[in-house]
Coordinates of C-alpha atoms in Angstrom, one line a residue:
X10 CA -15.8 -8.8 9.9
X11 CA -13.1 -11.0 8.9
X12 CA -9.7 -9.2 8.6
X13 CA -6.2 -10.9 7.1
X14 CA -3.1 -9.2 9.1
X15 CA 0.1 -8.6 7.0
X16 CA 3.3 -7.8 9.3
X17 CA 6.5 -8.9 9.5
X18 CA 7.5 -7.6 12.7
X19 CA 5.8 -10.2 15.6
X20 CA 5.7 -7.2 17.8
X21 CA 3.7 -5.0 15.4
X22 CA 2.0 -8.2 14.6
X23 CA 1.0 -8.8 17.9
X24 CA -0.5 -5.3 18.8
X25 CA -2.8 -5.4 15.9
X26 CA -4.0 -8.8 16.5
X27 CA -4.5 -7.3 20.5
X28 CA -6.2 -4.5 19.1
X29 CA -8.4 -6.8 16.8
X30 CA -9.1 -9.4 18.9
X31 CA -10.7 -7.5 21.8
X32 CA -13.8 -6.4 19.4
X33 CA -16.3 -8.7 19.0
X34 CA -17.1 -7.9 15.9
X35 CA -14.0 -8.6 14.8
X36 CA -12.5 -12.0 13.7
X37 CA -8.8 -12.1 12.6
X38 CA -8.9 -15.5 10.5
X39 CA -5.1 -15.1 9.2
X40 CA -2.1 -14.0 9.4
X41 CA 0.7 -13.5 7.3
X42 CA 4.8 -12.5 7.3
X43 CA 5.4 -12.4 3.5
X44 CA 3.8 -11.1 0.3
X45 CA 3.7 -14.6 -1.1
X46 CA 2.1 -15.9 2.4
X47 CA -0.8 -13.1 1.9
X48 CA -1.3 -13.7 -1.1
X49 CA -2.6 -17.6 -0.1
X50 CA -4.4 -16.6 2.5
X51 CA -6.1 -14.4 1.1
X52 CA -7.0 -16.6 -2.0
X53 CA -7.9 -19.2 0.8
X54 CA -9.9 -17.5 3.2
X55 CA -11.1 -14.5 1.4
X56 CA -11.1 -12.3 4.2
X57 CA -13.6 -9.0 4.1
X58 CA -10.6 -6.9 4.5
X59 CA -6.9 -6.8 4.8
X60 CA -4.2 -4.5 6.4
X61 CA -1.0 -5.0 4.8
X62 CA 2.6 -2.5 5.7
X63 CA 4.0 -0.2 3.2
X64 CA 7.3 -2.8 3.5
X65 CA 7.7 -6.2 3.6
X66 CA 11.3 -7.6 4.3
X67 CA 12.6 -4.4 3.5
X68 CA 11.5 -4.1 0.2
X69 CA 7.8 -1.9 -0.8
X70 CA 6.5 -4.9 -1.6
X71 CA 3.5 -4.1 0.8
X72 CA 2.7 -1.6 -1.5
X73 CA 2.4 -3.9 -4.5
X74 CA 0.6 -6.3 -2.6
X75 CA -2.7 -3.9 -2.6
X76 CA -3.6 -4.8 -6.0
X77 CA -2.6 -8.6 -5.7
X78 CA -4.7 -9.6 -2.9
X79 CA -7.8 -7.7 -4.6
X80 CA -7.0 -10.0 -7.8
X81 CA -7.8 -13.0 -5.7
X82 CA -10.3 -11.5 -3.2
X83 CA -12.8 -9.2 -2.5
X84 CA -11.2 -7.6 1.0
X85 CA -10.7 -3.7 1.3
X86 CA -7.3 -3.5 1.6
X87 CA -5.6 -0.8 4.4
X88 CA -2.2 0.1 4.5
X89 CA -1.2 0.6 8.3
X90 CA 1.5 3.0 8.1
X91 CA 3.9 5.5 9.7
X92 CA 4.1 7.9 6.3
X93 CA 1.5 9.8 5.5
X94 CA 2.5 12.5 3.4
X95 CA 1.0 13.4 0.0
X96 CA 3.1 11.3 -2.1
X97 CA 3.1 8.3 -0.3
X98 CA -0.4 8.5 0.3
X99 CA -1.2 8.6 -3.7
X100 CA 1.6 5.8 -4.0
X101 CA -1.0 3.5 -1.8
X102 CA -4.2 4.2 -2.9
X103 CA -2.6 4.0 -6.8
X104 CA -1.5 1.1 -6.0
X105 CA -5.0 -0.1 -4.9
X106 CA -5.3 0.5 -1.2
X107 CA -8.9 1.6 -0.4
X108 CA -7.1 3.4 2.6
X109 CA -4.5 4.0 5.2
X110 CA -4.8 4.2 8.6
X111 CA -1.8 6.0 10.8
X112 CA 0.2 4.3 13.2
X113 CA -0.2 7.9 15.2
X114 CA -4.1 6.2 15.5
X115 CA -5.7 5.5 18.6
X116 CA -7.0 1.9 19.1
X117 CA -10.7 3.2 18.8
X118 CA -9.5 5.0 15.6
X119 CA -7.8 1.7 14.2
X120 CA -11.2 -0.5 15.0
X121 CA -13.4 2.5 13.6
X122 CA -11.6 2.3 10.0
X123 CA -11.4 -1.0 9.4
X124 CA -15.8 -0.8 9.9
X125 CA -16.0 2.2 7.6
X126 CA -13.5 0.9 4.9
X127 CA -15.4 -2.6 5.0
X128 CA -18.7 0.1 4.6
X129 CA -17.1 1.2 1.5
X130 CA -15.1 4.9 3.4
X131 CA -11.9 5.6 1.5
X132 CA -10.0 8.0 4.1
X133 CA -6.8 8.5 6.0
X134 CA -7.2 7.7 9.4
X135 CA -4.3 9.8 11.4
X136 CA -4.3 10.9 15.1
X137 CA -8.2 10.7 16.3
X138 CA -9.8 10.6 13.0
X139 CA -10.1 10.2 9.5
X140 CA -8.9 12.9 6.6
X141 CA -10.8 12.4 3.3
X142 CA -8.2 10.9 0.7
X143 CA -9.2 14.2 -1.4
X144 CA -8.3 16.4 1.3
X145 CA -5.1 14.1 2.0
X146 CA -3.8 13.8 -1.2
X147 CA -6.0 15.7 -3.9
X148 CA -6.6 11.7 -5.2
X149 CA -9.3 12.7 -7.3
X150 CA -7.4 14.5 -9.4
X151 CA -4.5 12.3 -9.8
X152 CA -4.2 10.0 -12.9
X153 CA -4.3 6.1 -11.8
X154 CA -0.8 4.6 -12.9
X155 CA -0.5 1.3 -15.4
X156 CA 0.3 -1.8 -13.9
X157 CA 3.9 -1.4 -16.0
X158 CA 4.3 1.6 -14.1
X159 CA 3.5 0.5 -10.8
X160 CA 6.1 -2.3 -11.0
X161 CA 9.1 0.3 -12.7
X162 CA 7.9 2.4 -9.6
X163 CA 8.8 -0.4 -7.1
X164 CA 11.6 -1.5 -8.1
X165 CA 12.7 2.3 -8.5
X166 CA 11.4 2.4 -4.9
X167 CA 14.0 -0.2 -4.5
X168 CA 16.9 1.1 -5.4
X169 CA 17.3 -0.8 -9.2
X170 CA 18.8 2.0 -11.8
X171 CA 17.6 2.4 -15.7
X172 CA 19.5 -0.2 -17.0
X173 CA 18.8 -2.5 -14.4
X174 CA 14.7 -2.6 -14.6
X175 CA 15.5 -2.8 -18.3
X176 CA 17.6 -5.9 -17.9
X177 CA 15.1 -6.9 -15.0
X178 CA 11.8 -6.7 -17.4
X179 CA 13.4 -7.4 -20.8
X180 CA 12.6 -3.9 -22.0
X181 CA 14.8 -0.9 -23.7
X182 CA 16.5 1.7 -21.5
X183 CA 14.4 4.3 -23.1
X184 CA 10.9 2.8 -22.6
X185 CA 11.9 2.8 -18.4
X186 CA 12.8 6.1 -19.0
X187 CA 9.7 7.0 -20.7
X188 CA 7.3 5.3 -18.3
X189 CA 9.3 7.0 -15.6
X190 CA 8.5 10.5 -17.0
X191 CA 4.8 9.3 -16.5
X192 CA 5.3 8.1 -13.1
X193 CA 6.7 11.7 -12.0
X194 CA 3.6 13.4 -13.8
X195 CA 1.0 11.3 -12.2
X196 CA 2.5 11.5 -8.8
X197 CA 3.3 15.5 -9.1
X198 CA 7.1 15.1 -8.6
X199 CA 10.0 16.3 -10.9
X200 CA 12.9 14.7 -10.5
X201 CA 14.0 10.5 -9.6
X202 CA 15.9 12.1 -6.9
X203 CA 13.0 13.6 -5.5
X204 CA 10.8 10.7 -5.6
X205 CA 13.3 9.2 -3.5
X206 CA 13.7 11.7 -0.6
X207 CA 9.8 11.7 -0.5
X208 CA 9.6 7.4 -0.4
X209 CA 12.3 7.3 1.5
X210 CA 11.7 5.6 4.9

């Protein structure tokens, strides 16, 4: 199995490429610290799959990355992640992550999900096992956001308000706000502010 490693903490970095390296049937052929740095390797060395943060320099540009590195690959992508509530696991897999693994995961657990992900298993892995994503997150029943959507969510995520992703995207105040009211629906929260508190790290 070839797997690309997104992290841009070394010590992180490091303990996943341990972890990695000490199965045989596992090759780690890149490594990346940045969204734009994933993006060529995985372009360049099409790796079978990927495990990429929820953040990237601070921003949730892990997230975003999930559908990018697909557009130029055909890796499984995993999130490897320390949320794993409800909203941000619909977030992820909306996003285009075929699953997340927990960093409450065992070293066994983390080796065992990367071979059923590449096998085609869309789970969250957490603790000593996985938890089907419909069990996790009901992510059957969710509607899958637009890309337009997915990019107002991010840089909602981000901390831009109304009038700045208008300004940002060259679009009117009220289409945001109207593509906002479909992010809420589709993710099953009410309010902005409550988005917020749930993505908050």
């Amino acid at each position: 199995m070839r797997v690309l490693l997104v992290e841009d903490h070394p010590v992180v970095l490091h303990g996943l490429r341990a972890i990695c390296t000490s199965n045989p049937t596992i090759d780690v052929v890149g490594e990346a610290a940045t969204a734009e740095e994933a993006l060529q390797c995985a372009r360049e060395l099409q790796p079978d799959v990927a495990v990429v943060p929820v953040r990237l320099g601070g921003t949730r540009s892990g997230i975003e990355l999930c559908r990018s590195i697909k557009s130029v690959c055909s890796a499984r992508v995993v999130v490897f992640t320390s949320f794993t509530r409800t909203v941000d696991v619909q977030v992820a897999m909306l996003a285009g992550a075929d699953a997340l693994i927990s960093k409450t995961a065992t070293s066994d657990v983390f080796i065992a999900a990367l071979q059923q992900v590449k096998a085609g298993r869309q789970a969250l892995f957490v603790g000593t096992g996985p938890v089907p994503l419909a069990v996790a997150a009901s992510f059957d029943a969710v509607e899958p956001l637009t890309e337009r959507e997915e990019e107002i969510l991010g840089l909602v995520v981000d901390g831009l308000t109304n009038p700045e992703i208008a300004a940002r995207l060259t679009i009117e105040v009220s289409t945001v706000k109207t593509h906002m009211r479909s992010v809420l629906r589709k993710l099953r929260v009410d309010t902005r502010r409550d988005l917020l508190v749930e993505l908050a790290p």
